[in-house]
Short mmCIF file of C-alpha atoms in Angstrom, two decimals:
data_model
loop_
_atom_site.label_atom_id
_atom_site.label_comp_id
_atom_site.label_asym_id
_atom_site.label_seq_id
_atom_site.Cartn_x
_atom_site.Cartn_y
_atom_site.Cartn_z
CA MET A 1 -0.21 -0.26 0.65
CA THR A 2 1.51 3.37 -0.99
CA ALA A 3 0.94 6.46 1.25
CA SER A 4 0.94 10.00 -0.49
CA PHE A 5 0.84 13.21 0.44
CA LEU A 6 0.94 16.81 -1.34
CA PHE A 7 4.53 16.77 -0.63
CA CYS A 8 5.93 13.24 0.23
CA ALA A 9 5.21 9.79 -0.35
CA CYS A 10 5.97 6.43 0.97
CA ILE A 11 6.37 3.96 -1.89
CA ASP A 12 6.04 -0.17 -0.91
CA GLN A 13 8.75 -2.82 -1.17
CA ALA A 14 8.46 -4.80 -4.50
CA SER A 15 6.21 -1.50 -6.04
CA VAL A 16 7.59 1.38 -8.37
CA GLY A 17 6.27 5.14 -8.68
CA ILE A 18 5.60 7.09 -11.32
CA VAL A 19 6.09 10.52 -10.84
CA GLU A 20 5.23 13.40 -13.72
CA GLN A 21 5.86 16.95 -13.41
CA TRP A 22 3.10 19.26 -15.40
CA GLY A 23 1.46 16.06 -16.68
CA LYS A 24 4.26 14.86 -18.02
CA PHE A 25 6.20 11.57 -16.89
CA LEU A 26 9.16 12.92 -15.12
CA ARG A 27 10.97 9.73 -13.62
CA ILE A 28 10.29 6.40 -12.21
CA SER A 29 10.55 6.22 -7.58
CA GLY A 30 11.82 3.10 -6.10
CA PRO A 31 10.51 1.65 -2.60
CA GLY A 32 10.97 4.03 -0.07
CA LEU A 33 9.81 8.06 1.12
CA HIS A 34 9.99 10.22 -1.32
CA PHE A 35 9.38 14.47 -1.51
CA PHE A 36 8.07 16.23 -4.31
CA ASN A 37 8.02 20.14 -5.08
CA PRO A 38 4.46 20.55 -5.90
CA PHE A 39 5.15 24.07 -6.28
CA ALA A 40 7.75 22.71 -9.92
CA GLY A 41 4.47 20.49 -10.61
CA GLU A 42 5.33 17.26 -9.60
CA PHE A 43 3.35 14.89 -8.11
CA LEU A 44 3.21 10.67 -7.92
CA ALA A 45 0.56 9.81 -11.09
CA GLY A 46 0.54 6.01 -9.64
CA THR A 47 2.35 3.20 -8.33
CA LEU A 48 2.82 -0.13 -9.97
CA SER A 49 3.18 -3.68 -8.53
CA THR A 50 6.76 -5.45 -9.93
CA ARG A 51 5.11 -9.05 -8.83
CA VAL A 52 4.87 -12.02 -10.81
CA SER A 53 1.43 -11.91 -11.70
CA SER A 54 -0.72 -15.24 -12.85
CA LEU A 55 -3.49 -14.52 -15.44
CA ASP A 56 -5.64 -17.94 -16.13
CA VAL A 57 -7.62 -17.76 -19.40
CA ARG A 58 -9.81 -20.25 -20.53
CA VAL A 59 -9.71 -21.01 -24.45
CA GLU A 60 -12.36 -23.04 -25.97
CA THR A 61 -11.49 -24.39 -29.85
CA LYS A 62 -11.81 -27.55 -32.47
CA THR A 63 -9.23 -29.59 -32.82
CA LYS A 64 -8.30 -31.58 -36.44
CA ASP A 65 -10.40 -33.98 -35.55
CA ASN A 66 -13.22 -32.13 -34.53
CA VAL A 67 -13.29 -32.73 -31.41
CA PHE A 68 -14.07 -29.16 -29.52
CA VAL A 69 -11.76 -28.53 -25.89
CA GLN A 70 -11.81 -26.10 -23.64
CA LEU A 71 -7.93 -25.02 -22.77
CA VAL A 72 -7.29 -23.04 -19.35
CA CYS A 73 -3.37 -21.55 -19.55
CA SER A 74 -1.64 -19.89 -16.73
CA ILE A 75 0.38 -17.20 -17.58
CA GLN A 76 2.96 -15.39 -15.20
CA TYR A 77 3.98 -12.47 -15.39
CA ARG A 78 5.58 -9.18 -14.12
CA ILE A 79 6.23 -5.57 -14.89
CA VAL A 80 10.48 -4.65 -15.80
CA LYS A 81 11.24 -2.15 -13.51
CA GLU A 82 13.28 -0.45 -15.92
CA ASN A 83 10.29 -0.09 -18.39
CA ALA A 84 7.52 0.77 -15.43
CA ASP A 85 6.32 4.34 -17.49
CA ASP A 86 5.74 1.61 -20.53
CA ALA A 87 3.77 -0.24 -18.94
CA PHE A 88 1.98 2.67 -17.51
CA TYR A 89 1.19 4.63 -20.42
CA GLU A 90 0.62 2.34 -23.03
CA LEU A 91 -1.52 0.05 -22.01
CA GLN A 92 -5.11 0.11 -20.27
CA ASN A 93 -5.72 -2.93 -19.45
CA PRO A 94 -2.38 -5.89 -19.94
CA GLU A 95 -4.96 -8.80 -18.85
CA GLU A 96 -7.19 -8.14 -21.14
CA GLN A 97 -4.24 -7.60 -24.01
CA ILE A 98 -2.69 -10.46 -22.98
CA GLN A 99 -5.91 -12.99 -23.33
CA ALA A 100 -6.76 -11.46 -26.92
CA TYR A 101 -3.24 -12.68 -27.71
CA VAL A 102 -3.37 -16.55 -25.65
CA PHE A 103 -7.15 -16.71 -27.67
CA ASP A 104 -5.10 -15.74 -31.01
CA VAL A 105 -2.41 -18.59 -30.52
CA VAL A 106 -4.34 -21.31 -28.71
CA ARG A 107 -6.69 -20.66 -31.78
CA ALA A 108 -4.08 -21.07 -34.69
CA HIS A 109 -2.27 -23.83 -33.28
CA VAL A 110 -4.87 -26.05 -32.11
CA PRO A 111 -6.52 -26.89 -35.00
CA ARG A 112 -3.73 -29.08 -36.91
CA MET A 113 -3.82 -30.87 -34.20
CA THR A 114 -5.76 -34.24 -33.12
CA LEU A 115 -6.99 -34.38 -30.01
CA ASP A 116 -4.48 -37.51 -28.65
CA GLU A 117 -1.77 -34.83 -30.35
CA LEU A 118 -2.78 -31.77 -28.44
CA PHE A 119 -2.80 -34.02 -24.96
CA GLU A 120 1.36 -35.51 -26.05
CA GLN A 121 2.70 -31.74 -27.88
CA LYS A 122 0.36 -29.35 -25.25
CA GLY A 123 4.07 -28.49 -24.35
CA ASP A 124 4.39 -26.76 -27.71
CA VAL A 125 0.70 -24.91 -27.48
CA ALA A 126 3.05 -23.35 -24.48
CA LYS A 127 6.33 -22.55 -26.23
CA ALA A 128 4.10 -20.84 -28.64
CA VAL A 129 2.26 -18.82 -26.53
CA LEU A 130 5.32 -17.59 -24.62
CA GLU A 131 7.02 -17.12 -27.33
CA GLU A 132 4.32 -14.48 -28.96
CA LEU A 133 3.60 -13.34 -25.42
CA GLU A 134 7.23 -12.39 -25.31
CA LYS A 135 7.57 -10.88 -28.14
CA VAL A 136 4.42 -8.15 -28.31
CA MET A 137 4.40 -7.72 -24.56
CA GLY A 138 7.80 -7.16 -24.26
CA SER A 139 7.63 -3.41 -25.91
CA TYR A 140 5.18 -2.57 -23.32
CA GLY A 141 7.30 -2.86 -20.40
CA PHE A 142 5.98 -7.21 -19.30
CA ASN A 143 7.95 -9.95 -19.02
CA ILE A 144 6.63 -13.50 -19.38
CA GLU A 145 8.12 -15.16 -16.29
CA GLN A 146 6.32 -18.82 -17.82
CA ILE A 147 3.09 -20.15 -19.83
CA LEU A 148 1.58 -23.26 -17.68
CA MET A 149 -0.81 -24.93 -19.70
CA VAL A 150 -2.80 -26.53 -16.89
CA ASP A 151 -5.85 -28.44 -18.47
CA ILE A 152 -7.49 -29.86 -21.56
CA ILE A 153 -10.99 -30.60 -21.22
CA PRO A 154 -12.55 -32.08 -23.93
CA ASP A 155 -16.58 -31.93 -24.56
CA SER A 156 -18.48 -33.58 -21.68
CA SER A 157 -19.29 -36.57 -24.96
CA VAL A 158 -16.62 -37.42 -26.29
CA ARG A 159 -15.01 -38.13 -22.27
CA ARG A 160 -17.77 -40.83 -22.44
CA ALA A 161 -16.94 -42.02 -25.79
CA MET A 162 -13.20 -42.19 -24.63
CA ASN A 163 -13.49 -43.65 -21.68
CA GLU A 164 -16.33 -46.41 -23.23
CA ILE A 165 -13.50 -47.31 -25.96
CA ASN A 166 -11.10 -47.88 -23.22
CA ALA A 167 -13.43 -50.08 -20.79
CA ALA A 168 -13.87 -51.85 -24.32
CA GLN A 169 -10.21 -52.58 -24.78
CA ARG A 170 -9.41 -53.49 -21.76
CA MET A 171 -12.65 -55.94 -22.30
CA GLN A 172 -11.70 -57.58 -25.14
CA LEU A 173 -7.50 -57.73 -23.66
CA ALA A 174 -9.70 -59.45 -20.31
CA SER A 175 -11.29 -61.82 -23.11
CA VAL A 176 -8.27 -62.86 -24.74
CA TYR A 177 -6.55 -63.55 -21.30
CA LYS A 178 -9.50 -65.61 -19.82
CA GLY A 179 -9.44 -67.54 -23.35
CA GLU A 180 -6.42 -68.52 -23.20
CA ALA A 181 -6.51 -69.67 -19.77
CA GLU A 182 -9.63 -71.93 -21.11
CA LYS A 183 -7.41 -73.53 -23.07
CA VAL A 184 -4.18 -74.24 -21.18
CA LEU A 185 -7.04 -75.64 -18.70
CA MET A 186 -8.51 -77.73 -21.20
CA VAL A 187 -5.88 -78.96 -23.04
CA LYS A 188 -4.34 -80.15 -19.08
CA LYS A 189 -7.80 -81.76 -18.55
CA ALA A 190 -7.90 -83.70 -21.32
CA GLU A 191 -3.62 -84.76 -20.76
CA ALA A 192 -4.35 -85.71 -17.00
CA GLU A 193 -7.94 -87.73 -18.40
CA ALA A 194 -5.93 -89.66 -21.01
CA GLU A 195 -3.16 -90.25 -18.80
CA ALA A 196 -5.73 -91.77 -16.26
CA LYS A 197 -7.67 -93.92 -18.71
CA TYR A 198 -3.79 -95.45 -19.20
CA LEU A 199 -3.21 -96.23 -15.88
CA ALA A 200 -6.21 -97.57 -15.75
CA GLY A 201 -5.75 -100.16 -19.06
CA VAL A 202 -2.15 -101.10 -17.55
CA GLY A 203 -4.40 -101.52 -14.09
CA VAL A 204 -6.60 -104.10 -15.84
CA ALA A 205 -3.92 -105.58 -17.93
CA LYS A 206 -2.09 -106.03 -15.11
CA GLN A 207 -4.42 -107.47 -12.72
CA ARG A 208 -5.70 -110.17 -15.42
CA GLN A 209 -2.44 -111.54 -15.80
CA ALA A 210 -2.07 -112.14 -12.23
CA ILE A 211 -5.54 -114.08 -12.08
CA THR A 212 -3.90 -115.54 -15.25
CA ASP A 213 -0.76 -116.41 -13.36
CA GLY A 214 -2.72 -117.38 -9.94
CA LEU A 215 -4.38 -120.27 -11.60
CA ARG A 216 -2.37 -121.42 -13.64
CA GLU A 217 -0.17 -122.16 -10.10
CA ASN A 218 -3.06 -123.77 -8.76
CA ILE A 219 -3.72 -125.52 -11.03
CA LEU A 220 0.00 -127.02 -11.00
CA ASN A 221 -0.09 -127.83 -7.64
CA PHE A 222 -3.54 -129.89 -7.67
CA SER A 223 -1.73 -131.92 -10.70
CA HIS A 224 1.16 -132.45 -8.84
CA THR A 225 -0.46 -133.07 -5.50
CA VAL A 226 -2.74 -135.78 -6.45
CA SER A 227 -2.13 -137.94 -8.93
CA GLY A 228 -4.27 -139.09 -11.72
CA THR A 229 -5.54 -135.68 -12.39
CA THR A 230 -5.30 -133.71 -15.28
CA ALA A 231 -5.00 -130.15 -16.31
CA LYS A 232 -7.92 -129.95 -17.72
CA GLU A 233 -9.90 -131.47 -14.86
CA VAL A 234 -8.82 -129.44 -12.03
CA MET A 235 -9.67 -126.32 -14.13
CA ASP A 236 -13.35 -127.30 -14.65
CA LEU A 237 -13.08 -127.94 -10.57
CA ILE A 238 -11.82 -124.82 -10.41
CA MET A 239 -14.26 -122.56 -11.86
CA VAL A 240 -17.19 -124.68 -10.52
CA THR A 241 -16.02 -123.39 -7.32
CA GLN A 242 -16.03 -119.93 -8.93
CA TYR A 243 -18.80 -119.87 -10.58
CA PHE A 244 -21.07 -120.83 -7.16
CA ASP A 245 -18.84 -118.14 -5.03
CA THR A 246 -20.36 -115.62 -7.48
CA ILE A 247 -23.69 -117.01 -6.95
CA LYS A 248 -23.49 -117.23 -3.20
CA GLU A 249 -22.15 -113.30 -2.92
CA LEU A 250 -25.27 -112.29 -5.36
CA GLY A 251 -27.08 -113.41 -3.01
CA ASN A 252 -25.36 -112.22 -0.13
CA SER A 253 -25.71 -108.74 -1.41
CA SER A 254 -26.96 -106.41 0.06
CA ASN A 255 -28.57 -104.55 -2.92
CA ASN A 256 -32.31 -104.87 -3.00
CA THR A 257 -31.47 -105.55 -7.44
CA THR A 258 -33.42 -108.90 -8.57
CA ILE A 259 -30.58 -110.55 -10.81
CA PHE A 260 -31.76 -113.82 -12.94
CA ILE A 261 -29.50 -115.72 -14.62
CA PRO A 262 -29.23 -119.24 -16.43
CA HIS A 263 -28.43 -122.25 -14.20
CA GLY A 264 -28.09 -125.94 -14.58
CA PRO A 265 -24.78 -128.35 -15.65
CA GLY A 266 -25.06 -127.18 -18.81
CA HIS A 267 -24.66 -123.54 -18.18
CA VAL A 268 -21.54 -124.46 -15.55
CA LYS A 269 -20.37 -126.53 -18.54
CA ASP A 270 -20.77 -123.87 -20.95
CA ILE A 271 -18.80 -120.82 -18.29
CA SER A 272 -15.88 -123.38 -17.37
CA ASP A 273 -15.22 -123.86 -21.41
CA GLN A 274 -15.40 -119.85 -21.84
CA ILE A 275 -13.30 -119.52 -18.62
CA ARG A 276 -10.78 -122.16 -19.70
CA ASN A 277 -10.27 -120.92 -23.34
CA GLY A 278 -9.66 -116.96 -22.18
CA VAL A 279 -6.85 -118.78 -19.76
CA LEU A 280 -5.52 -120.66 -22.04
CA GLU A 281 -4.90 -117.91 -24.77
CA ALA A 282 -3.71 -115.44 -22.45
CA ALA A 283 -1.41 -118.09 -21.34
CA ALA A 284 -0.45 -118.49 -25.21
CA GLY A 285 -0.15 -114.92 -26.35
CA SER A 286 2.14 -114.16 -22.74
CA SER A 287 4.21 -116.90 -24.16
CA GLN A 288 4.71 -115.37 -27.41
CA THR A 289 5.52 -112.09 -25.78
CA ASN A 290 8.43 -113.83 -23.61
CA ASN A 291 9.79 -115.31 -26.61
CA LEU A 292 9.53 -111.83 -28.91
#
């Protein structure tokens, strides 16, 4: 705050005073107490702050791809002490002058860029505004300290569309990853089923081989123990015994299922013949495998 009287004036720090004589510019006075001679026509015409000032300018324009955007520019400037008289006398409203030049430069550069390029190259727009303002405002005693492109605001419908596009791309990528995961899971499941079936087949083959070896051993032991018996007779006896054991197990089963099976001496003979033939074929196949 500057205190001014008829014969003197006190100018604050970071300010300069404009002294006139008979309505004509006389000198620039710095901070402190100054005396004037009113009889000689000297008086303090006004003061100017030399602090850095900030002016926010909102510019609405259109990009190359026909998207309306609003740009918020922050212009930081100050008055040059040595040229304070130019700033005081030349410009009536410096903020409106700065704003007009910002409008002109931004609307000349942004229509040459797409929206994506504007986001990527907003520093180039700020640099163009800085160069223009330094060239113009420098002659009026103003120094442009810095230009900041604070914000770029597209139209609300454009923002929604951009968000939807981004969301759709992410959903597409997620679907690809999900499909790959399901593919790997199905392949691993198929491999596990194949391995399980293979192991089950090996187990059944070993079980049948063990049954065959056990029957062979029992027949040989019985033939050597009981004289006058042949392997066929022993095999028939074992088959009949197994047949009746199976009938007994079916009868003792806890399930209430009724099973009808043919039964009689002829059927027993048919079953024993079938089992004996199967055992002999298995033994023949095993011996051929060993010879190979």
